[in-house]
Coordinates of C-alpha atoms in Angstrom, one line a residue:
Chain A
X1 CA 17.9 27.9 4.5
X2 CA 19.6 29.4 1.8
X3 CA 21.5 28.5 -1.0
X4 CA 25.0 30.6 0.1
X5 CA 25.0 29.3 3.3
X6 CA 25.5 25.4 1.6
X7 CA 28.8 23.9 0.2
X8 CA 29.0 24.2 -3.7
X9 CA 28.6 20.7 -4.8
X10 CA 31.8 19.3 -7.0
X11 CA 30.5 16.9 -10.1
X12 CA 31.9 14.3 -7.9
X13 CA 29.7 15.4 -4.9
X14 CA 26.6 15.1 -6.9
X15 CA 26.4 11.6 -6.7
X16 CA 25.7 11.4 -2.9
X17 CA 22.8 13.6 -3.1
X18 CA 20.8 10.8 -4.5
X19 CA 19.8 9.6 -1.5
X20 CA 18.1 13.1 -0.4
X21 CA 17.0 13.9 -3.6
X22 CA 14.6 10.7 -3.5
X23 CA 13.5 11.8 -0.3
X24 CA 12.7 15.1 -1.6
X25 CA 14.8 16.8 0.9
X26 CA 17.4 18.6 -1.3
X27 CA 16.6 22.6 -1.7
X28 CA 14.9 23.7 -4.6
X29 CA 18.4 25.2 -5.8
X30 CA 20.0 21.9 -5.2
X31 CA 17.3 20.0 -6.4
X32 CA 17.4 21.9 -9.9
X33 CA 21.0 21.3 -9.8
X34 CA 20.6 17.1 -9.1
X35 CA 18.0 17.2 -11.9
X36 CA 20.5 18.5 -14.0
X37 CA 23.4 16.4 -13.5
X38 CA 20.7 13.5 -13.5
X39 CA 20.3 13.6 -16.7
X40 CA 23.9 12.7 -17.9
X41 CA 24.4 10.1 -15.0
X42 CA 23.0 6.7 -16.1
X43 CA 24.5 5.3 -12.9
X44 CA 22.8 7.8 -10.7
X45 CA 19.3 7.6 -12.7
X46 CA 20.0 3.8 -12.0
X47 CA 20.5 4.2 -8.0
X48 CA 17.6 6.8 -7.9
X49 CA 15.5 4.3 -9.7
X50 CA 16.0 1.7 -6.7
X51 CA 16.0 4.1 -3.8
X52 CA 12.8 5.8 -4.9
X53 CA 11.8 1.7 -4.9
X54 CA 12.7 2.0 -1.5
X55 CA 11.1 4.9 -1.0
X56 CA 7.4 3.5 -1.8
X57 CA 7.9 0.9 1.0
X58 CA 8.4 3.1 3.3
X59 CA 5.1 4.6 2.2
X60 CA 3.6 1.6 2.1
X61 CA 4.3 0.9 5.5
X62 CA 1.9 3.7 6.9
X63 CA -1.3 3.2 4.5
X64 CA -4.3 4.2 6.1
X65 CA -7.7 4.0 4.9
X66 CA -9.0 7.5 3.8
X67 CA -12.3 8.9 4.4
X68 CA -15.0 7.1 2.0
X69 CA -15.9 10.3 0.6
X70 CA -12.6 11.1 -1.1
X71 CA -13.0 8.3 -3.6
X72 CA -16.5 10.2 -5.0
X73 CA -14.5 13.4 -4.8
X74 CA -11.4 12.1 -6.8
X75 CA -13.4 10.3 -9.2
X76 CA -15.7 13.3 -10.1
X77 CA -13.0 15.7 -10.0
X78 CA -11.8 13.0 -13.3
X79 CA -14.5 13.6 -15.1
X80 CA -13.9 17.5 -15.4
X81 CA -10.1 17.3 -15.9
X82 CA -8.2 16.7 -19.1
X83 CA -5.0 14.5 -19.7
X84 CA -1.9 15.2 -20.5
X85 CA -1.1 13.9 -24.1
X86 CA 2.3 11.7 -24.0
X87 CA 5.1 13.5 -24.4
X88 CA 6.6 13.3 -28.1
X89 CA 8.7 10.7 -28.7
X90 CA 8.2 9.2 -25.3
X91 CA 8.4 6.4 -24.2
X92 CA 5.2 6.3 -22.7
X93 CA 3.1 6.3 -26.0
X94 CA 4.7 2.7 -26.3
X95 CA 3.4 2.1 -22.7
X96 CA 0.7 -0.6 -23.4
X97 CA 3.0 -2.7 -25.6
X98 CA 6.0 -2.4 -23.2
X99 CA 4.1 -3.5 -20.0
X100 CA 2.1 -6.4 -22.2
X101 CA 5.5 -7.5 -23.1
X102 CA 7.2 -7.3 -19.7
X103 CA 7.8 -10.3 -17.5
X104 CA 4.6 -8.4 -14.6
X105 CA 2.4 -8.7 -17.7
X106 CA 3.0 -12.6 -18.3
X107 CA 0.8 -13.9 -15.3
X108 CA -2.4 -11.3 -17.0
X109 CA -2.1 -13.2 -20.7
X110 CA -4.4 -16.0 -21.3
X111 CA -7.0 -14.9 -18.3
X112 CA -9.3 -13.4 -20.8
X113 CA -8.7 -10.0 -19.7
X114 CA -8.9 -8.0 -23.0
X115 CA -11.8 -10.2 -24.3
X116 CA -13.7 -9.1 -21.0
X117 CA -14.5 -5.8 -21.8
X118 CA -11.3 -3.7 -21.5
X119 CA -12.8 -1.2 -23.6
X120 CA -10.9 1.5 -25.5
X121 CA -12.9 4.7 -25.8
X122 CA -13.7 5.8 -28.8
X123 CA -12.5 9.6 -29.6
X124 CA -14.9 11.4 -27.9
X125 CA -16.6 9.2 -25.4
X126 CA -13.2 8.8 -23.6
X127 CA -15.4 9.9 -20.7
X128 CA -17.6 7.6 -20.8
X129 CA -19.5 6.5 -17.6
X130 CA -19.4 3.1 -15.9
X131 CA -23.1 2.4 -15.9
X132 CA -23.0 1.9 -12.6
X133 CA -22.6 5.7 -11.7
X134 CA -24.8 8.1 -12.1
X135 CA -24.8 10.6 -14.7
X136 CA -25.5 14.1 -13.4
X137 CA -25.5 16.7 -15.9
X138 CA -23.0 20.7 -14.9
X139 CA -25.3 23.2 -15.5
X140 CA -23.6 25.2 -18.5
X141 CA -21.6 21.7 -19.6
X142 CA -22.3 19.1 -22.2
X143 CA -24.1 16.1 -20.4
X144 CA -20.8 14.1 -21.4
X145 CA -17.6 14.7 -19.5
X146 CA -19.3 15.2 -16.4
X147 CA -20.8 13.1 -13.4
X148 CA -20.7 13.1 -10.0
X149 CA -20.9 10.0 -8.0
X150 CA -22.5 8.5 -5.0
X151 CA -20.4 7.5 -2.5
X152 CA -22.4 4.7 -1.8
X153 CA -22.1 2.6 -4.4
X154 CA -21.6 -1.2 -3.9
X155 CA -18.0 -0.6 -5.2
X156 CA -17.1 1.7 -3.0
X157 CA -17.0 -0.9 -0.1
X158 CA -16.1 -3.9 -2.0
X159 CA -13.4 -2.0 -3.3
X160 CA -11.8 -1.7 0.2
X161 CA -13.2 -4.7 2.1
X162 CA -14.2 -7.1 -0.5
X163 CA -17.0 -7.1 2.0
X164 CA -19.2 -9.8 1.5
X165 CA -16.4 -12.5 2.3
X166 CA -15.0 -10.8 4.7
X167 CA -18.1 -10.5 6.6
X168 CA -17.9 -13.9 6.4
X169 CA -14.9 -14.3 7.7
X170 CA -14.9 -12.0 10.8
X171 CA -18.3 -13.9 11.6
X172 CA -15.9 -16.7 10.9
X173 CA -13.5 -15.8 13.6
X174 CA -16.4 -14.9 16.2
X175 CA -17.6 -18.6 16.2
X176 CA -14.1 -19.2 16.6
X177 CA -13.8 -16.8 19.9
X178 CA -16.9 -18.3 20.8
X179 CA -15.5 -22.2 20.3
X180 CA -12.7 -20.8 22.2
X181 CA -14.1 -19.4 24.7
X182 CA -16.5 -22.3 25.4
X183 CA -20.0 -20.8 25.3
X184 CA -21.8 -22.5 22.9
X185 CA -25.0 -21.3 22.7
X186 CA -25.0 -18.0 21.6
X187 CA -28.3 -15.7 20.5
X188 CA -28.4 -13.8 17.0
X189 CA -27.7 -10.2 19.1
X190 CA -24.7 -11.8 20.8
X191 CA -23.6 -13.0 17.9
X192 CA -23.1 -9.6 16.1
X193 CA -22.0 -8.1 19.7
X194 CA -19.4 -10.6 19.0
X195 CA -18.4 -9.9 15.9
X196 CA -17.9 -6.5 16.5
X197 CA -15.9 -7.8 19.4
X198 CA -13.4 -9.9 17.3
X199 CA -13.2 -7.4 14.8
X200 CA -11.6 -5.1 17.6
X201 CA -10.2 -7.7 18.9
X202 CA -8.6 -8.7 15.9
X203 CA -7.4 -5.5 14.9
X204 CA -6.1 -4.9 18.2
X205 CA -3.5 -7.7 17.7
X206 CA -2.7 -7.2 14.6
X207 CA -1.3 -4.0 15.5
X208 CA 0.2 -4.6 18.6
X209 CA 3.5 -3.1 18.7
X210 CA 4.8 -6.5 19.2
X211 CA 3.3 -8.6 16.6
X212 CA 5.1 -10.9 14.7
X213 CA 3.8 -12.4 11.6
X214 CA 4.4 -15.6 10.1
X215 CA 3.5 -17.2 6.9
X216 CA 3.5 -20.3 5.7
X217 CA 2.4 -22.4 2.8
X218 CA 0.6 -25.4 3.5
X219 CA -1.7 -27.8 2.3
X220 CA -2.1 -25.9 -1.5
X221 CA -2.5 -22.6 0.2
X222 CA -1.0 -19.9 3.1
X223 CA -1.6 -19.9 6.6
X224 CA -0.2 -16.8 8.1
X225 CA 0.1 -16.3 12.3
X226 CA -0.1 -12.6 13.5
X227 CA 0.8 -13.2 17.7
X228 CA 1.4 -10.9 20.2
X229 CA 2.6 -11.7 23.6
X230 CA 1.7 -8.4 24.6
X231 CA -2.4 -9.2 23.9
X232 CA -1.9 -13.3 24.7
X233 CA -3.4 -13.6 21.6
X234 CA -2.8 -15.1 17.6
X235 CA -4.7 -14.0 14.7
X236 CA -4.7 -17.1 12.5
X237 CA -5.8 -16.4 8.6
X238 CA -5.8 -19.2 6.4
X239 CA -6.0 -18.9 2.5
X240 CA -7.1 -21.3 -0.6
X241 CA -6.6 -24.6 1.1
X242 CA -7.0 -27.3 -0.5
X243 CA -10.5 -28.5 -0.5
X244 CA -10.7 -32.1 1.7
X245 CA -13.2 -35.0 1.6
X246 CA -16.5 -34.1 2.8
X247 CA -17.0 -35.4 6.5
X248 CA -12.9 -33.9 7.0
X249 CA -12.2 -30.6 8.1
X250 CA -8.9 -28.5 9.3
X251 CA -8.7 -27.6 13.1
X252 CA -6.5 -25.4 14.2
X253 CA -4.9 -26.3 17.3
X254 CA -3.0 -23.6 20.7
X255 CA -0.6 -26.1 21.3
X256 CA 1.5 -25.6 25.0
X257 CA 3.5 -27.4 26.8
X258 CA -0.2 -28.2 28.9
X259 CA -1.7 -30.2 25.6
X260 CA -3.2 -28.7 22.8
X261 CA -6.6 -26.9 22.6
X262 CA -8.7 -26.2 19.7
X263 CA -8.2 -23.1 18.6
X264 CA -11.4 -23.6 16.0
X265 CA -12.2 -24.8 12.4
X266 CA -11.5 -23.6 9.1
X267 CA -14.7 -23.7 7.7
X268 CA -14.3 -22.1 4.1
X269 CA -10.7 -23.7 3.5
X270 CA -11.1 -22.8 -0.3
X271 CA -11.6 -19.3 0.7
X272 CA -10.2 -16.5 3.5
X273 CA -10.9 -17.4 6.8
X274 CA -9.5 -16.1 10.2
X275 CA -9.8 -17.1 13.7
X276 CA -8.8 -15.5 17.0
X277 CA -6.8 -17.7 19.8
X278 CA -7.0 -15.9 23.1
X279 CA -4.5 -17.4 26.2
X280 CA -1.3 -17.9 23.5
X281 CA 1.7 -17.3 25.0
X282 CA 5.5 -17.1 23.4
X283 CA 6.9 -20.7 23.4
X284 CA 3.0 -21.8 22.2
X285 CA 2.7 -23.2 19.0
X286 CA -0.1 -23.1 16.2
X287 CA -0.8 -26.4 14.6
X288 CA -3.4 -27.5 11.9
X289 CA -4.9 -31.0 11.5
X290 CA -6.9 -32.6 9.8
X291 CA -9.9 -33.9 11.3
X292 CA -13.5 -35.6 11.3
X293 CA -16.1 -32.6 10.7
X294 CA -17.4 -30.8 13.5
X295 CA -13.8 -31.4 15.0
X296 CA -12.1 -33.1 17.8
X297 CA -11.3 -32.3 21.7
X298 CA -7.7 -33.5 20.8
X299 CA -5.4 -33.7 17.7
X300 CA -6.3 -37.1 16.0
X301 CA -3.6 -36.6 13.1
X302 CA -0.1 -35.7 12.5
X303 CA -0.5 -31.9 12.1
X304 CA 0.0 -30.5 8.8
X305 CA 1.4 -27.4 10.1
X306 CA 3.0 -26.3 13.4
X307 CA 3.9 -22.5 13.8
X308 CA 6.4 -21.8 16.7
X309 CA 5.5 -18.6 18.7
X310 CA 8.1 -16.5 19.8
X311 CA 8.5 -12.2 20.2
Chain B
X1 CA -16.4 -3.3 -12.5
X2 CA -15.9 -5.8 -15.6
X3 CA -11.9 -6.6 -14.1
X4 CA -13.2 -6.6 -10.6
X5 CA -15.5 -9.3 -11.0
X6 CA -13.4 -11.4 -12.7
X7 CA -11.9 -13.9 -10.1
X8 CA -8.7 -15.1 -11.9
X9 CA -7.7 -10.8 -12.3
X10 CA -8.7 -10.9 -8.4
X11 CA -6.4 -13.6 -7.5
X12 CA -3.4 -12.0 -9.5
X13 CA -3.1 -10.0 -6.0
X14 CA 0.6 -11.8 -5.6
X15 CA 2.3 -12.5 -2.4
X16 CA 3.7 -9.7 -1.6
X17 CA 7.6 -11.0 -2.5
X18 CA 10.1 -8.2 -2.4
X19 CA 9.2 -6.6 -5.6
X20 CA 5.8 -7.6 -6.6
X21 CA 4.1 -6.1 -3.8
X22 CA 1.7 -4.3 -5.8
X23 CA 1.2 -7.0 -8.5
X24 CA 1.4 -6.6 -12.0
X25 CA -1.9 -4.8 -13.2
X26 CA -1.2 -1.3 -11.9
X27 CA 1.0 -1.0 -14.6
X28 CA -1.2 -1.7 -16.9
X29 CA -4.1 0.1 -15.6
X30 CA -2.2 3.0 -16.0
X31 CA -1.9 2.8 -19.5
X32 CA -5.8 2.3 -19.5
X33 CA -5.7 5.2 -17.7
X34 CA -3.7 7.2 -19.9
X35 CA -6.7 6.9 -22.7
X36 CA -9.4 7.7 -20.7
X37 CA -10.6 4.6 -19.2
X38 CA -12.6 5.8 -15.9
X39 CA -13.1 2.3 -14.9
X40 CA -9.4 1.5 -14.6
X41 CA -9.0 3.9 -12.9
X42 CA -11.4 3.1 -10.3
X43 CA -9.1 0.3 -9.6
X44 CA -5.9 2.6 -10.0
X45 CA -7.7 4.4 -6.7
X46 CA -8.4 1.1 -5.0
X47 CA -5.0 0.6 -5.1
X48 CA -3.1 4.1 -4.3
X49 CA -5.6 5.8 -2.5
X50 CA -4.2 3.9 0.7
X51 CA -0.4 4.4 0.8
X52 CA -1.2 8.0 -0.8
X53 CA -3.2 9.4 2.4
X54 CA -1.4 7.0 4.8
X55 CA 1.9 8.8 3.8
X56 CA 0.3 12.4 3.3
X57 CA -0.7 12.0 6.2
X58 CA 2.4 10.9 8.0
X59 CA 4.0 13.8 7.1
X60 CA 0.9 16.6 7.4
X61 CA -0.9 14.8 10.4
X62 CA -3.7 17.2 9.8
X63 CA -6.6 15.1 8.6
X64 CA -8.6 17.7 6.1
X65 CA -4.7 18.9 4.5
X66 CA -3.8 15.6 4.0
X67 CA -7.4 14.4 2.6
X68 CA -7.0 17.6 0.3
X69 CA -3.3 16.6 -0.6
X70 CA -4.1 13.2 -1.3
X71 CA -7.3 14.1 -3.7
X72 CA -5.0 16.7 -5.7
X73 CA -2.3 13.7 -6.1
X74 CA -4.6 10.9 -7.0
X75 CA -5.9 13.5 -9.5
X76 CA -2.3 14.0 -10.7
X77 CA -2.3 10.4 -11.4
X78 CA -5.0 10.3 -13.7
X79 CA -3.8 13.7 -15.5
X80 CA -0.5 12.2 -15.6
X81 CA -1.0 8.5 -16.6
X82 CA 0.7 9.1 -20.3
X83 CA 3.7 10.2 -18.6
X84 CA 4.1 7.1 -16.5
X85 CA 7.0 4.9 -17.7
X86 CA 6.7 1.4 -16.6
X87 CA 10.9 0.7 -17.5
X88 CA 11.5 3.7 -15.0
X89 CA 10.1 1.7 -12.3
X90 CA 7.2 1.0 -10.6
X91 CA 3.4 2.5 -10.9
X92 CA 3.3 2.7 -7.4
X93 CA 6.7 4.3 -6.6
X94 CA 5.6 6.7 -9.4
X95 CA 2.5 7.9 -7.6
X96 CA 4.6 8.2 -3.8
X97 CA 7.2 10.0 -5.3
X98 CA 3.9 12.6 -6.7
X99 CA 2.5 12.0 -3.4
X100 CA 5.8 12.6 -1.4
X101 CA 6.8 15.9 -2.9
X102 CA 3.3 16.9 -3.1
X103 CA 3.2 16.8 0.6
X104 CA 6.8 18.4 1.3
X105 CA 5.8 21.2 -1.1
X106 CA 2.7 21.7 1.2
X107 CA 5.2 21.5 4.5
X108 CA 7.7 24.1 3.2
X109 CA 5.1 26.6 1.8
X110 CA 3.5 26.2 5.1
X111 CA 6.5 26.8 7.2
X112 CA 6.6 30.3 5.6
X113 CA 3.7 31.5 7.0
X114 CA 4.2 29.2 10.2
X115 CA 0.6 27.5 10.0
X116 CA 2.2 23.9 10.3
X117 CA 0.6 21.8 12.6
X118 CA 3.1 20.7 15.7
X119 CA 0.7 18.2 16.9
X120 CA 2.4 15.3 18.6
X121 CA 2.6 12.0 16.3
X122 CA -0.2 9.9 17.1
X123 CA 0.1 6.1 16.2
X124 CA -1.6 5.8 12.9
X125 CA -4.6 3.5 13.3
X126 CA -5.3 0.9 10.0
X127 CA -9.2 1.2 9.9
X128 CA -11.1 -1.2 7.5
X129 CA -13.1 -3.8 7.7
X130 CA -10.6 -6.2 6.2
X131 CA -8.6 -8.5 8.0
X132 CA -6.1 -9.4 4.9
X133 CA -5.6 -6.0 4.5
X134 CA -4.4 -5.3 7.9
X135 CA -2.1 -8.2 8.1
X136 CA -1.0 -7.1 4.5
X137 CA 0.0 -4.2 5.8
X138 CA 1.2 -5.1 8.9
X139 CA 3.8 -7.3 6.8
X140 CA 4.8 -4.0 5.0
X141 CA 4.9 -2.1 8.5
X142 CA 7.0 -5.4 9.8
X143 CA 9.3 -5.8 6.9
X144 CA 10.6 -1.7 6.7
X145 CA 10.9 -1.6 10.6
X146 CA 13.2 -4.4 10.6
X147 CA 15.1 -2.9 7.7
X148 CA 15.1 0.5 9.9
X149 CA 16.3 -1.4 12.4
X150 CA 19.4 -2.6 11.2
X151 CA 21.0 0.9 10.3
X152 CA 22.6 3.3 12.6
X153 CA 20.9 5.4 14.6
X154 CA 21.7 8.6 12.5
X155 CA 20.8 6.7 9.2
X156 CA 17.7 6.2 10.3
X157 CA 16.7 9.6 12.5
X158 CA 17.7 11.3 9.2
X159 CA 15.9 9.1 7.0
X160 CA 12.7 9.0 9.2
X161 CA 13.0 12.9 9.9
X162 CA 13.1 13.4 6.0
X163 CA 10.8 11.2 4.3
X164 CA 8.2 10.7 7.2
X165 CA 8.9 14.5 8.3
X166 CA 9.1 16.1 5.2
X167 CA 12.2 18.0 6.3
X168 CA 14.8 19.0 4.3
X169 CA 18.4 18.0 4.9
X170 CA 19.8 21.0 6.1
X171 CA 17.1 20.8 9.1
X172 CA 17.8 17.2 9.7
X173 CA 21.1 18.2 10.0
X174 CA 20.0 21.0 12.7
X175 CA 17.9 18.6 13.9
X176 CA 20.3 15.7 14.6
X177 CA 23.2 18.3 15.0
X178 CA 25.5 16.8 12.4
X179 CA 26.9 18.3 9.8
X180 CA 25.5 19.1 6.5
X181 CA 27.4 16.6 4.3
X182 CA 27.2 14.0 6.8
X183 CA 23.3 13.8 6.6
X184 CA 23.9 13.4 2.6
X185 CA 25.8 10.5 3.2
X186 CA 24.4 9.2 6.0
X187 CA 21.0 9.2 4.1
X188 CA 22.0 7.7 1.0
X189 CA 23.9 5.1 2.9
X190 CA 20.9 4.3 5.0
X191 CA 18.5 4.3 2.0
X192 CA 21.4 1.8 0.2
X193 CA 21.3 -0.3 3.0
X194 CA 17.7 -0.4 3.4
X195 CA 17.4 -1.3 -0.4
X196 CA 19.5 -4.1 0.0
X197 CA 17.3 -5.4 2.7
X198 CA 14.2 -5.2 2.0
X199 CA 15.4 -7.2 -1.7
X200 CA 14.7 -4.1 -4.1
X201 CA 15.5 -5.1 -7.6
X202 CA 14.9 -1.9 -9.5

């Protein structure tokens, strides 16, 4: 495509290009010619500002977990690469003080953040290694200002899957499927068979095509319902419940037009925990009650929570 | 590690409301970043590194490109981090816009020597171990599709074939067969609406 072949662009024009400018799909001509005109516009550096907002979302929307391997390759690659200084008179050297003063910062104050161990490097040991990663030397390079890491630290994982818990709570769910599935005595191997299982089986209805996804606060925390009709199944997570009476726990209940059936307990209410309902169907609702521990056949309670299920 | 441990940073992870979907300490972390602070920007990765590939790879589909594409952005990050301006907008819409052009310079440079890959678009699969990440993201995924939905059909064909295509608007306008200054429009008017709907307040 080239520049001759596209309508000169008026002042007035300009402003309309905002939208393909954020979306980077201006030519390089035009682009230098937006850039340009940006500069004098404060309305059009305000709409670019929100659209490029907009933007990110759409991004956001298509995460995907990289290959481990990149993280090790990126955070090397740090140690061997110098920083731009701020620019003069920017803005940006006043960074710290402006986002410390902003209204995201607010909810960071008072958590003893700073006093933790934020430390700022010293001149010259701005490269300084988190003990945790090794320190392997460049041949021909100062031992400082170079590493390479591992990509098997413990971070590495917890920084993606916060592993530990969630472990938990996929094994969580399995002895949920299990509950739900009425077998009830289940050996150690068919127990990790099964959490493999629900894993899939989790994933697989979370990203149904078809899944809706509601979320609701409830008793001090969330309880959020992925379901898809397509899979006759719900993915129920609960979060930071409010911790009840020892000998009480939450049940979470497939309620039809049949009766309700237990869809399994929430046994780390104070935590993350998810359970799998197979058999839902739209026009089923979720409910949560509270109930003596080890749970009920029925709902005992007036339920604390109903979800209605509907594509 | 000293941030990640603490519980009461871990919990600031907000609910994702319109416009505090990445929560308030990437902003800061950048500015940790700008001085050199490795371990911040460990955390800086945690939180990029996702939405970076997922939407490098969107647009290059070829795995090792888009692995490569996304390590050189997330390296621009850290280079960068001084010239990151929280009043300009978010940290996260800083690093997709890097990420975004990053990936459409690749496309276009690639087109001249016609080694793009024409590979038909395969449904992106979220892998992970983490439940709560994939219904995070699913909520992201549920949220922009509903906004997509609700504009015209040319709105969003010419928004879709330009940011999650890479192409440039005189090809979405071959593409779609309208003219030249209607994809302009019809692009920023999508984009405005889809602002609007999905609560933006920048």
């Amino acid at each position: 495509m080239h520049g001759g072949e596209l309508v000169k662009v008026t002042r007035e024009d300009m402003h309309v290009l905002t939208g393909s400018y954020v979306l980077d799909a201006l030519t390089s001509s035009e682009r230098e010619d937006f850039e340009r005109h940006l500069h004098h516009c404060p309305s059009c550096q305000a709409e670019v500002r929100g659209l490029r907002e907009t933007a990110a979302r759409l991004a956001m929307a298509k995460t995907v977990r990289p290959p481990a391997r990149m993280e090790s390759t990126v955070l090397a690659a740090t140690y061997r690469t110098r920083q731009l200084p701020p620019l003069p008179g920017e803005r940006a050297a006043r960074n710290l003080q402006r986002v410390r003063s902003s209204r995201l910062f607010a909810g960071l104050r008072g958590t003893g953040r700073r006093e933790s161990g934020l430390r700022l490097p010293a001149p010259g040991t701005s490269s300084r290694r988190p003990s945790s990663q090794p320190a392997i030397g460049q041949p021909g390079s100062s031992q400082r200002g170079h590493g390479r890491l591992t990509a098997d630290r413990p971070s590495l994982a917890r920084r993606w899957a916060q592993m530990p818990r969630l472990v938990g709570a996929v094994a969580v769910a399995s002895v949920a499927v299990a509950v739900g599935l009425g077998i009830t005595q289940i050996s150690t191997q068919h127990q990790l068979d099964t959490v493999q299982a629900s894993n899939a089986a989790i994933t697989r209805v979370v990203q149904a095509p078809d899944a809706r996804i509601e979320k609701k606060a409830t008793a001090g925390g969330t309880v959020t319902v992925v379901f898809s009709s397509q899979r006759d199944a719900a993915v129920i997570t609960t979060s930071k419940l409010t911790a009840l009476p020892s000998g009480r726990v939450y049940q979470l209940w497939v309620m039809s037009s049949a009766g309700a059936r237990s869809a399994g307990l929430v046994s780390q209410p104070d935590q993350a925990s998810q359970v799998l309902a197979a058999g839902v169907r739209s026009g089923d609702k979720i409910g949560m009650t509270v109930e003596p521990a080890g749970g009920t056949s029925t709902p005992t309670t007036t339920p604390v929570l109903v979800v209605p299920l509907a594509t | 590690m000293h941030y990640m441990n603490r519980p009461e940073i871990r919990e600031r992870r907000p609910d994702p409301g319109p416009e505090e979907g990445e929560g308030p300490d990437l902003a800061l972390l950048l500015a940790y970043v700008a001085r050199g602070d490795h371990q911040a920007f460990e955390l800086v990765y945690g939180k990029l590194a996702g939405p970076v590939y997922g939407m490098v790879k969107q647009i290059l589909r070829d795995p090792a490109q888009s692995e490569e594409v996304a390590q050189e952005v997330l390296l621009e990050v850290w280079r960068t981090a001084s010239r990151f301006d929280p009043v300009k907008g978010s940290a996260s819409a800083w690093a997709l816009t890097i990420a975004h052009r990053r990936a459409v310079d690749r496309v276009r440079s690639e087109n001249a020597s016609s080694r793009r890959e024409q590979k038909v678009a395969t449904e992106d699969i979220i892998e992970g171990d983490s439940v709560a990440e994939l219904v995070e993201a699913s909520l992201d995924r549920q949220r922009v599709n509903r906004c997509l939905d609700s504009l015209t059909e040319f709105q969003r064909e010419s928004i879709k074939l330009a940011y999650y295509g890479g192409y440039s608007y005189p090809e979405v306008s071959q593409l779609l067969s309208i003219p030249l200054g209607t994809v302009k429009t019809r692009i920023r008017d999508g984009l405005i609406r889809m602002r609007d709907c999905m609560g933006v307040n920048w």
